[in-house]
Amino acid sequence: MSFAGIFTVVVPVFLLILVGYGTGRRALFDAGGAQALRELTMQLALPAALLLSIWQTPRHVLVEQLPLVGLLAFGFLAVYAVLLGVLRLAARRPLRRAALFALACVQPQYAFMGTSILGGLFGTAEAAVPIAVAGIIVNVVLDPVVLILLGMPEHPEHREVTAGAAARARRPVPATVGGGAPEAAARPAPAEAGAPGPRPSVLDTVGHALREPFCWGPVLGLVLSIAGVGVPEIADSALSLLAGAASATALLYVGVSVARIGRPALSPAVWAVSLTSVVVLPLLVYGTGLLLTSGAVATQAALILAFPVSPVPLMFAARHGSAEDVRTVGSAVVLSLLLSFVTLPLLIELVG
């Protein structure tokens, strides 16, 4: 694909995000409206699109995706563990801050932006598989692990929080993008925002993730495809109608959520998180994929990880971190989105 062709795929996506940003700035969508956009996408439209696309994918094609599963697990889980260790041991960051910043580096907006951009590059059916694999890894493994880390006790000096941080943590924050617990974003945080709540059970956290349509929809499609069950014509038509709303509502939500975050603070930490997310991580995964798998698998994994920082770490920061953590992660969401307008086309051109 030529560079002009790449921009033909990428620019409309950012234009629709800009429309969402404008509606957010003009308060056409309040907190409830933004949440409704998120719920429509993550609870209905996107699960329907992934369910239908994977259901229609032949069994042998799904079996061939095992190298992609391993490479995405490396990008999400192994890199997260390394970054957590570096921030905790070398940079001496508190456990919660290290967990939040490492998550911001590795969790992109693959769900909302990926359906449009990857679908434009590879086709809807081909794009659905890597998005679904990423969603299962993030929702069932990565985010539950981070929530458990955030629930672990800190040293006393790290528990102190200002009144401003507590007030900020009580505000509604953008709901999750690409996984996580949607209703958690709408609930106010406890008054003791800096103090850990009850430590979440691993089974409870994973069980909650599996109840989300964004998780069980692709899994159901996988089961039906492997079982050789054909898609009934009525189900095909109904799911196609619902799936048609996924891209537009997803991109509008991204713009509205960015408008609610506001102007980014361009600190060294914000730049580090943003550049790691949209430049370092996708290039690392692409190079690793070329060494261990094929160019096609490396390309898919790199592009999944090349999207801007997800608001999921921002939601976690508002509930478990300090005001500084919220400012840093929120600014990284905005800055990485701005950077991705340049980095995404360049990466697509690089990986061919």
Short mmCIF file of C-alpha atoms in Angstrom, two decimals, residues 68-237:
data_model
loop_
_atom_site.label_atom_id
_atom_site.label_comp_id
_atom_site.label_asym_id
_atom_site.label_seq_id
_atom_site.Cartn_x
_atom_site.Cartn_y
_atom_site.Cartn_z
CA LEU A 68 0.17 -14.43 17.09
CA VAL A 69 -1.14 -15.40 20.53
CA GLY A 70 2.40 -15.97 21.77
CA LEU A 71 3.73 -12.73 20.30
CA LEU A 72 0.90 -10.64 21.74
CA ALA A 73 1.37 -12.33 25.12
CA PHE A 74 5.02 -11.27 24.93
CA GLY A 75 4.06 -7.69 24.07
CA PHE A 76 1.43 -7.34 26.76
CA LEU A 77 2.62 -9.55 29.60
CA ALA A 78 6.38 -10.04 29.35
CA VAL A 79 7.09 -6.40 28.50
CA TYR A 80 4.76 -5.29 31.31
CA ALA A 81 6.67 -7.44 33.80
CA VAL A 82 10.01 -5.99 32.65
CA LEU A 83 8.76 -2.39 32.83
CA LEU A 84 7.25 -3.01 36.26
CA GLY A 85 10.57 -4.36 37.51
CA VAL A 86 12.54 -1.44 36.06
CA LEU A 87 10.20 1.19 37.51
CA ARG A 88 10.00 -0.53 40.88
CA LEU A 89 13.62 -1.57 41.41
CA ALA A 90 15.74 0.76 39.27
CA ALA A 91 13.62 3.94 39.29
CA ARG A 92 12.41 3.32 42.87
CA ARG A 93 8.79 4.13 42.10
CA PRO A 94 6.06 3.07 44.56
CA LEU A 95 4.39 -0.19 43.62
CA ARG A 96 1.09 1.38 42.56
CA ARG A 97 2.72 4.09 40.46
CA ALA A 98 5.01 1.53 38.82
CA ALA A 99 2.04 -0.74 38.08
CA LEU A 100 0.03 2.15 36.58
CA PHE A 101 2.85 3.59 34.44
CA ALA A 102 3.86 0.16 33.13
CA LEU A 103 0.24 -0.56 32.22
CA ALA A 104 -0.03 2.78 30.38
CA CYS A 105 3.03 1.80 28.33
CA VAL A 106 1.63 -1.54 27.13
CA GLN A 107 -2.18 -1.18 26.96
CA PRO A 108 -3.28 0.59 23.75
CA GLN A 109 -6.70 1.52 22.34
CA TYR A 110 -6.67 -1.53 20.09
CA ALA A 111 -10.40 -2.17 20.45
CA PHE A 112 -11.82 1.20 19.46
CA MET A 113 -9.29 2.38 16.86
CA GLY A 114 -8.24 -1.08 15.68
CA THR A 115 -11.58 -2.01 14.14
CA SER A 116 -11.35 0.94 11.74
CA ILE A 117 -7.65 1.07 10.90
CA LEU A 118 -6.86 -2.66 10.88
CA GLY A 119 -10.13 -3.36 9.11
CA GLY A 120 -9.15 -0.85 6.43
CA LEU A 121 -5.74 -2.45 6.02
CA PHE A 122 -6.49 -6.18 6.24
CA GLY A 123 -10.26 -6.47 5.94
CA THR A 124 -12.81 -6.80 8.74
CA ALA A 125 -12.56 -10.57 9.13
CA GLU A 126 -8.75 -10.62 9.25
CA ALA A 127 -8.64 -7.72 11.74
CA ALA A 128 -11.12 -9.36 14.12
CA VAL A 129 -8.81 -12.21 15.13
CA PRO A 130 -5.86 -10.18 16.50
CA ILE A 131 -8.26 -7.74 18.21
CA ALA A 132 -10.07 -10.63 19.88
CA VAL A 133 -6.81 -12.29 20.96
CA ALA A 134 -5.58 -9.00 22.42
CA GLY A 135 -8.88 -8.50 24.25
CA ILE A 136 -8.73 -11.92 25.90
CA ILE A 137 -5.09 -11.49 27.00
CA VAL A 138 -5.70 -8.00 28.40
CA ASN A 139 -9.09 -8.56 30.03
CA VAL A 140 -8.51 -12.03 31.45
CA VAL A 141 -4.82 -11.78 32.44
CA LEU A 142 -3.21 -8.32 32.34
CA ASP A 143 -5.87 -6.06 33.89
CA PRO A 144 -6.75 -8.51 36.70
CA VAL A 145 -3.06 -8.81 37.61
CA VAL A 146 -2.73 -5.01 37.70
CA LEU A 147 -5.83 -4.67 39.90
CA ILE A 148 -4.34 -7.16 42.35
CA LEU A 149 -1.05 -5.21 42.41
CA LEU A 150 -2.95 -1.97 43.02
CA GLY A 151 -4.74 -3.60 45.96
CA MET A 152 -1.49 -4.56 47.69
CA PRO A 153 -0.42 -2.40 50.68
CA GLU A 154 2.12 0.38 50.23
CA HIS A 155 4.59 1.76 52.72
CA PRO A 156 2.97 4.41 54.97
CA GLU A 157 4.68 7.34 53.24
CA HIS A 158 3.15 6.28 49.94
CA ARG A 159 -0.40 6.15 51.33
CA GLU A 160 -0.68 9.88 51.99
CA VAL A 161 -2.92 11.71 49.54
CA THR A 162 -3.95 15.34 49.30
CA ALA A 163 -7.53 16.55 49.44
CA GLY A 164 -7.21 17.51 45.78
CA ALA A 165 -6.28 13.95 44.85
CA ALA A 166 -9.25 12.59 46.76
CA ALA A 167 -11.59 15.06 45.09
CA ARG A 168 -10.20 14.17 41.67
CA ALA A 169 -10.54 10.46 42.35
CA ARG A 170 -14.24 10.89 43.19
CA ARG A 171 -15.00 12.42 39.79
CA PRO A 172 -16.29 10.17 37.02
CA VAL A 173 -13.45 9.31 34.66
CA PRO A 174 -13.50 8.01 31.10
CA ALA A 175 -14.65 4.43 31.07
CA THR A 176 -12.39 1.71 29.91
CA VAL A 177 -11.25 1.30 26.36
CA GLY A 178 -10.41 -2.21 25.31
CA GLY A 179 -11.31 -4.02 28.48
CA GLY A 180 -11.76 -3.65 32.20
CA ALA A 181 -14.88 -3.24 34.31
CA PRO A 182 -17.22 -0.68 32.75
CA GLU A 183 -19.35 -0.06 35.83
CA ALA A 184 -16.25 0.60 37.93
CA ALA A 185 -15.66 3.82 36.02
CA ALA A 186 -19.07 5.15 36.93
CA ARG A 187 -18.79 4.44 40.65
CA PRO A 188 -17.19 7.04 42.90
CA ALA A 189 -13.95 6.07 44.51
CA PRO A 190 -13.82 5.68 48.27
CA ALA A 191 -13.10 8.81 50.29
CA GLU A 192 -9.73 7.37 51.26
CA ALA A 193 -8.57 7.39 47.67
CA GLY A 194 -4.99 6.62 48.53
CA ALA A 195 -5.75 3.74 50.85
CA PRO A 196 -6.11 0.29 49.38
CA GLY A 197 -9.48 -1.36 49.46
CA PRO A 198 -9.98 -5.08 50.00
CA ARG A 199 -7.54 -7.05 47.93
CA PRO A 200 -9.42 -8.49 44.94
CA SER A 201 -9.69 -12.22 44.53
CA VAL A 202 -8.00 -13.58 41.41
CA LEU A 203 -11.01 -15.75 40.58
CA ASP A 204 -13.48 -12.90 41.16
CA THR A 205 -11.51 -10.50 38.98
CA VAL A 206 -11.07 -12.99 36.13
CA GLY A 207 -14.70 -14.09 36.46
CA HIS A 208 -15.87 -10.52 36.11
CA ALA A 209 -13.77 -10.05 32.97
CA LEU A 210 -15.17 -13.23 31.42
CA ARG A 211 -18.73 -11.95 31.95
CA GLU A 212 -18.03 -8.97 29.70
CA PRO A 213 -19.41 -9.39 26.13
CA PHE A 214 -16.09 -8.11 24.75
CA CYS A 215 -14.50 -11.29 26.20
CA TRP A 216 -17.13 -13.98 25.83
CA GLY A 217 -18.30 -12.82 22.38
CA PRO A 218 -15.02 -13.73 20.64
CA VAL A 219 -14.75 -16.92 22.70
CA LEU A 220 -18.25 -17.96 21.60
CA GLY A 221 -17.33 -17.23 17.99
CA LEU A 222 -14.18 -19.33 18.40
CA VAL A 223 -16.14 -22.28 19.81
CA LEU A 224 -18.74 -22.13 17.01
CA SER A 225 -16.06 -21.88 14.32
CA ILE A 226 -14.05 -24.83 15.67
CA ALA A 227 -17.27 -26.87 16.03
CA GLY A 228 -18.00 -26.24 12.35
CA VAL A 229 -21.36 -24.57 13.03
CA GLY A 230 -22.37 -22.39 10.10
CA VAL A 231 -23.75 -18.88 10.56
CA PRO A 232 -27.53 -18.82 10.02
CA GLU A 233 -28.64 -16.15 7.57
CA ILE A 234 -30.85 -14.42 10.14
CA ALA A 235 -28.01 -14.30 12.69
CA ASP A 236 -25.66 -13.00 10.02
CA SER A 237 -28.02 -10.16 9.10
#
